Amino acid sequence: MGYPPARRRSVGRDAPPLCRKEARIVVKTFVNLYDPGKPTFELAPTIDISCHGARVVTKKFWQPNQPLSVRSIRSNLYSSARVVYCHPYTDNSFVIGIEMYHPTGDWTKPSK
């Protein structure tokens, strides 16, 4: 006997669902995170990734809803994005969840 499909709850009629649309897979790669308002970037490793989001370990605190650009190091993938959440990870780092808008290519496939 199978399990019933997960229900999606939303806050309002036009609000996005409160659960993830797609599963993330473990992909350890490095990305550059760019704050559009500053000329600096941070090289950061991913924990897991999907076609439209990722969890990334970072040295700085990022504000939820803060816009950013993300670019993979090993392949020509990039996307504009926003920070969904930022939580303490270890003593000197944070983990951020990012939502990517119109990413180029498939981020879940290993680079060649």
XYZ file of N, CA and C in Angstrom:
336
model
N 0.841 -1.180 0.000
C 0.000 0.000 0.000
C 0.884 1.240 0.000
N 0.599 2.194 -0.871
C 1.413 3.403 -0.966
C 0.961 4.469 0.010
N 1.790 5.464 0.159
C 1.478 6.585 1.016
C 0.744 7.645 0.206
N -0.160 8.398 0.830
C -0.850 9.466 0.089
C 0.132 10.573 -0.264
N -0.140 11.307 -1.337
C 0.769 12.389 -1.709
C 0.776 13.470 -0.634
N 1.916 14.150 -0.523
C 2.040 15.228 0.466
C 1.114 16.372 0.081
N 0.508 16.972 1.072
C -0.362 18.126 0.818
C 0.459 19.396 0.827
N 0.087 20.293 0.001
C 0.737 21.598 -0.042
C -0.192 22.611 0.595
N 0.348 23.338 1.553
C -0.426 24.393 2.195
C 0.044 25.727 1.662
N -0.837 26.659 1.576
C -0.417 27.997 1.210
C -1.090 28.997 2.138
N -0.452 30.156 2.257
C -0.947 31.189 3.153
C -2.152 31.883 2.552
N -2.103 32.186 1.300
C -3.197 32.847 0.607
C -3.385 32.219 -0.757
N -4.402 32.665 -1.458
C -4.702 32.062 -2.750
C -3.548 32.196 -3.734
N -2.863 33.332 -3.732
C -1.771 33.557 -4.672
C -0.395 33.303 -4.066
N -0.347 32.863 -2.809
C 0.936 32.623 -2.140
C 1.556 31.323 -2.644
N 2.893 31.260 -2.663
C 3.542 30.024 -3.090
C 3.355 28.924 -2.056
N 3.483 27.660 -2.450
C 3.366 26.561 -1.506
C 4.443 26.655 -0.430
N 4.152 26.124 0.757
C 5.099 26.171 1.856
C 6.034 24.977 1.870
N 5.950 24.094 0.899
C 6.868 22.965 0.843
C 7.661 23.018 -0.463
N 8.772 22.289 -0.488
C 9.677 22.298 -1.635
C 9.000 21.680 -2.856
N 9.217 22.273 -4.011
C 8.636 21.778 -5.261
C 9.410 20.594 -5.816
N 10.705 20.522 -5.529
C 11.540 19.461 -6.072
C 12.588 19.049 -5.047
N 12.994 17.822 -5.108
C 13.982 17.310 -4.162
C 15.368 17.829 -4.517
N 16.168 18.067 -3.491
C 17.565 18.419 -3.711
C 18.406 17.162 -3.634
N 19.477 17.155 -4.400
C 20.396 16.026 -4.351
C 21.746 16.526 -3.838
N 22.494 15.629 -3.236
C 23.801 16.008 -2.710
C 24.747 16.234 -3.877
N 25.167 17.475 -4.039
C 26.150 17.856 -5.052
C 27.103 18.813 -4.362
N 28.327 18.376 -4.198
C 29.337 19.218 -3.562
C 30.156 19.870 -4.654
N 29.969 21.156 -4.798
C 30.698 21.942 -5.779
C 30.905 23.331 -5.192
N 31.723 24.127 -5.818
C 31.939 25.485 -5.346
C 31.229 26.475 -6.253
N 30.680 27.505 -5.630
C 29.994 28.566 -6.358
C 30.528 29.914 -5.871
N 30.435 30.902 -6.743
C 30.696 32.279 -6.349
C 29.359 32.928 -6.046
N 29.260 33.563 -4.892
C 28.069 34.318 -4.511
C 28.398 35.799 -4.625
N 27.599 36.520 -5.389
C 27.807 37.945 -5.603
C 26.650 38.722 -5.000
N 26.968 39.718 -4.209
C 25.967 40.656 -3.726
C 25.884 41.761 -4.772
N 24.723 41.947 -5.426
C 24.644 42.939 -6.514
C 25.017 44.359 -6.084
N 24.867 44.681 -4.802
C 25.176 46.029 -4.339
C 26.624 46.238 -3.954
N 27.444 45.192 -4.042
C 28.850 45.300 -3.628
C 29.738 44.659 -4.689
N 30.960 45.166 -4.838
C 31.842 44.622 -5.879
C 32.586 43.345 -5.460
N 32.249 42.759 -4.334
C 32.959 41.576 -3.848
C 32.139 40.315 -4.077
N 32.807 39.176 -3.953
C 32.133 37.886 -4.067
C 32.700 36.956 -3.009
N 32.012 35.848 -2.778
C 32.478 34.835 -1.847
C 32.469 33.479 -2.540
N 33.565 32.759 -2.444
C 33.648 31.392 -2.935
C 33.108 30.488 -1.838
N 32.084 29.679 -2.151
C 31.404 28.904 -1.115
C 31.019 27.519 -1.641
N 31.079 26.488 -0.774
C 30.684 25.139 -1.198
C 29.185 24.913 -1.040
N 28.621 24.115 -1.924
C 27.221 23.718 -1.786
C 27.137 22.465 -0.910
N 25.983 22.292 -0.277
C 25.683 21.067 0.460
C 24.832 20.170 -0.427
N 23.777 20.752 -0.962
C 22.918 20.053 -1.908
C 22.318 21.073 -2.856
N 21.714 20.559 -3.920
C 21.266 21.458 -4.986
C 20.091 20.844 -5.731
N 19.245 21.697 -6.287
C 18.173 21.262 -7.176
C 18.243 22.148 -8.412
N 17.307 21.993 -9.302
C 17.312 22.821 -10.509
C 17.014 24.291 -10.211
N 16.385 24.565 -9.069
C 15.982 25.936 -8.757
C 16.395 26.410 -7.379
N 17.285 25.696 -6.700
C 17.709 26.127 -5.382
C 18.902 25.344 -4.887
N 19.455 25.804 -3.762
C 20.618 25.128 -3.195
C 20.778 25.521 -1.737
N 21.514 24.679 -1.014
C 21.998 25.034 0.319
C 23.497 25.226 0.192
N 23.986 26.350 0.718
C 25.370 26.753 0.535
C 25.946 27.153 1.893
N 27.190 26.749 2.157
C 27.894 27.155 3.371
C 28.634 28.449 3.070
N 28.429 29.459 3.909
C 29.002 30.774 3.665
C 29.643 31.327 4.935
N 30.587 32.222 4.769
C 31.278 32.837 5.912
C 30.542 34.061 6.440
N 29.659 34.626 5.638
C 28.969 35.841 6.070
C 27.483 35.586 6.267
N 26.856 36.427 7.050
C 25.414 36.368 7.258
C 24.734 37.078 6.103
N 23.777 36.406 5.489
C 22.987 36.983 4.403
C 21.567 37.198 4.910
N 20.984 38.322 4.597
C 19.619 38.632 5.008
C 18.617 37.845 4.171
N 17.575 37.278 4.786
C 16.505 36.653 3.996
C 15.933 37.662 2.993
N 15.631 37.175 1.805
C 15.118 37.947 0.667
C 16.166 38.834 0.016
N 17.406 38.775 0.470
C 18.480 39.550 -0.151
C 18.767 38.990 -1.541
N 18.819 39.830 -2.559
C 19.146 39.338 -3.894
C 20.633 39.007 -3.991
N 20.955 38.031 -4.819
C 22.346 37.692 -5.081
C 22.445 37.021 -6.436
N 23.655 36.923 -6.923
C 23.940 36.175 -8.142
C 24.810 35.004 -7.748
N 24.589 33.876 -8.387
C 25.360 32.668 -8.093
C 25.913 32.116 -9.403
N 27.197 31.724 -9.363
C 27.860 31.183 -10.560
C 28.687 29.976 -10.147
N 28.525 28.875 -10.882
C 29.312 27.678 -10.586
C 30.757 27.893 -11.032
N 31.675 27.232 -10.334
C 33.095 27.367 -10.652
C 33.515 26.433 -11.782
N 33.004 25.208 -11.785
C 33.471 24.195 -12.734
C 32.734 24.180 -14.059
N 31.603 24.803 -14.133
C 30.867 24.813 -15.396
C 30.276 26.193 -15.610
N 29.731 26.422 -16.760
C 29.228 27.748 -17.111
C 27.761 27.893 -16.719
N 27.468 27.711 -15.427
C 26.105 27.849 -14.921
C 26.027 29.086 -14.041
N 24.961 29.828 -14.189
C 24.774 31.012 -13.353
C 23.292 31.301 -13.225
N 22.971 32.134 -12.225
C 21.583 32.495 -12.004
C 21.504 33.699 -11.081
N 20.479 34.506 -11.267
C 20.130 35.458 -10.229
C 19.336 34.667 -9.190
N 19.353 35.130 -7.950
C 18.746 34.348 -6.880
C 18.352 35.267 -5.727
N 17.756 34.641 -4.719
C 17.471 35.347 -3.474
C 17.754 34.403 -2.319
N 18.089 34.978 -1.176
C 18.316 34.195 0.034
C 16.957 33.878 0.645
N 16.686 32.604 0.877
C 15.439 32.187 1.513
C 15.608 32.203 3.029
N 16.745 31.669 3.505
C 17.035 31.674 4.940
C 18.541 31.672 5.141
N 18.956 32.050 6.351
C 20.356 32.020 6.740
C 20.395 31.574 8.195
N 21.058 30.439 8.472
C 21.131 29.866 9.813
C 22.583 29.643 10.203
N 22.905 29.778 11.500
C 24.260 29.422 11.935
C 24.529 27.962 11.587
N 25.759 27.671 11.161
C 26.112 26.313 10.736
C 27.217 25.750 11.627
N 28.343 26.409 11.657
C 29.417 26.066 12.582
C 29.815 27.355 13.285
N 30.853 27.304 14.092
C 31.272 28.505 14.833
C 31.548 29.698 13.929
N 32.100 29.441 12.756
C 32.507 30.541 11.881
C 31.796 30.558 10.541
N 30.636 29.915 10.438
C 29.962 29.893 9.142
C 28.439 29.826 9.301
N 27.774 30.003 8.177
C 26.315 29.963 8.103
C 25.933 29.039 6.955
N 24.704 28.566 6.981
C 24.170 27.848 5.833
C 23.000 28.682 5.314
N 23.005 28.916 3.993
C 21.915 29.676 3.388
C 21.170 28.785 2.405
N 19.887 28.996 2.348
C 19.060 28.394 1.318
C 18.825 29.466 0.275
N 19.071 29.132 -0.975
C 18.846 30.116 -2.037
C 17.832 29.590 -3.040
N 17.054 30.489 -3.543
C 16.110 30.197 -4.622
C 16.652 30.858 -5.877
N 16.860 30.068 -6.934
C 17.415 30.601 -8.175
C 16.283 30.922 -9.156
N 16.444 32.060 -9.831
C 15.486 32.489 -10.853
C 16.094 32.269 -12.233
N 15.459 31.495 -13.068
C 15.896 31.250 -14.448
C 17.353 30.803 -14.528
N 17.722 29.722 -13.814
C 19.109 29.247 -13.879
C 19.454 28.709 -15.266
N 20.706 28.879 -15.641
C 21.164 28.328 -16.916
C 21.523 26.867 -16.699
N 21.115 26.007 -17.580
C 21.492 24.597 -17.514
C 20.897 23.841 -16.338
N 21.345 22.608 -16.198
C 20.877 21.730 -15.122
C 21.960 21.641 -14.057
N 21.725 22.264 -12.929
C 22.691 22.319 -11.833
C 22.841 20.963 -11.141
N 21.938 20.030 -11.357
C 22.001 18.744 -10.660
C 22.905 17.728 -11.357
N 23.307 18.007 -12.579
C 24.180 17.096 -13.322
C 25.638 17.413 -13.023
N 26.459 16.370 -12.827
C 27.879 16.627 -12.576
C 28.540 17.301 -13.775
N 29.507 18.152 -13.490
C 30.217 18.825 -14.590
C 31.180 17.852 -15.243
N 31.466 18.085 -16.524
C 32.347 17.188 -17.290
C 33.786 17.586 -17.123
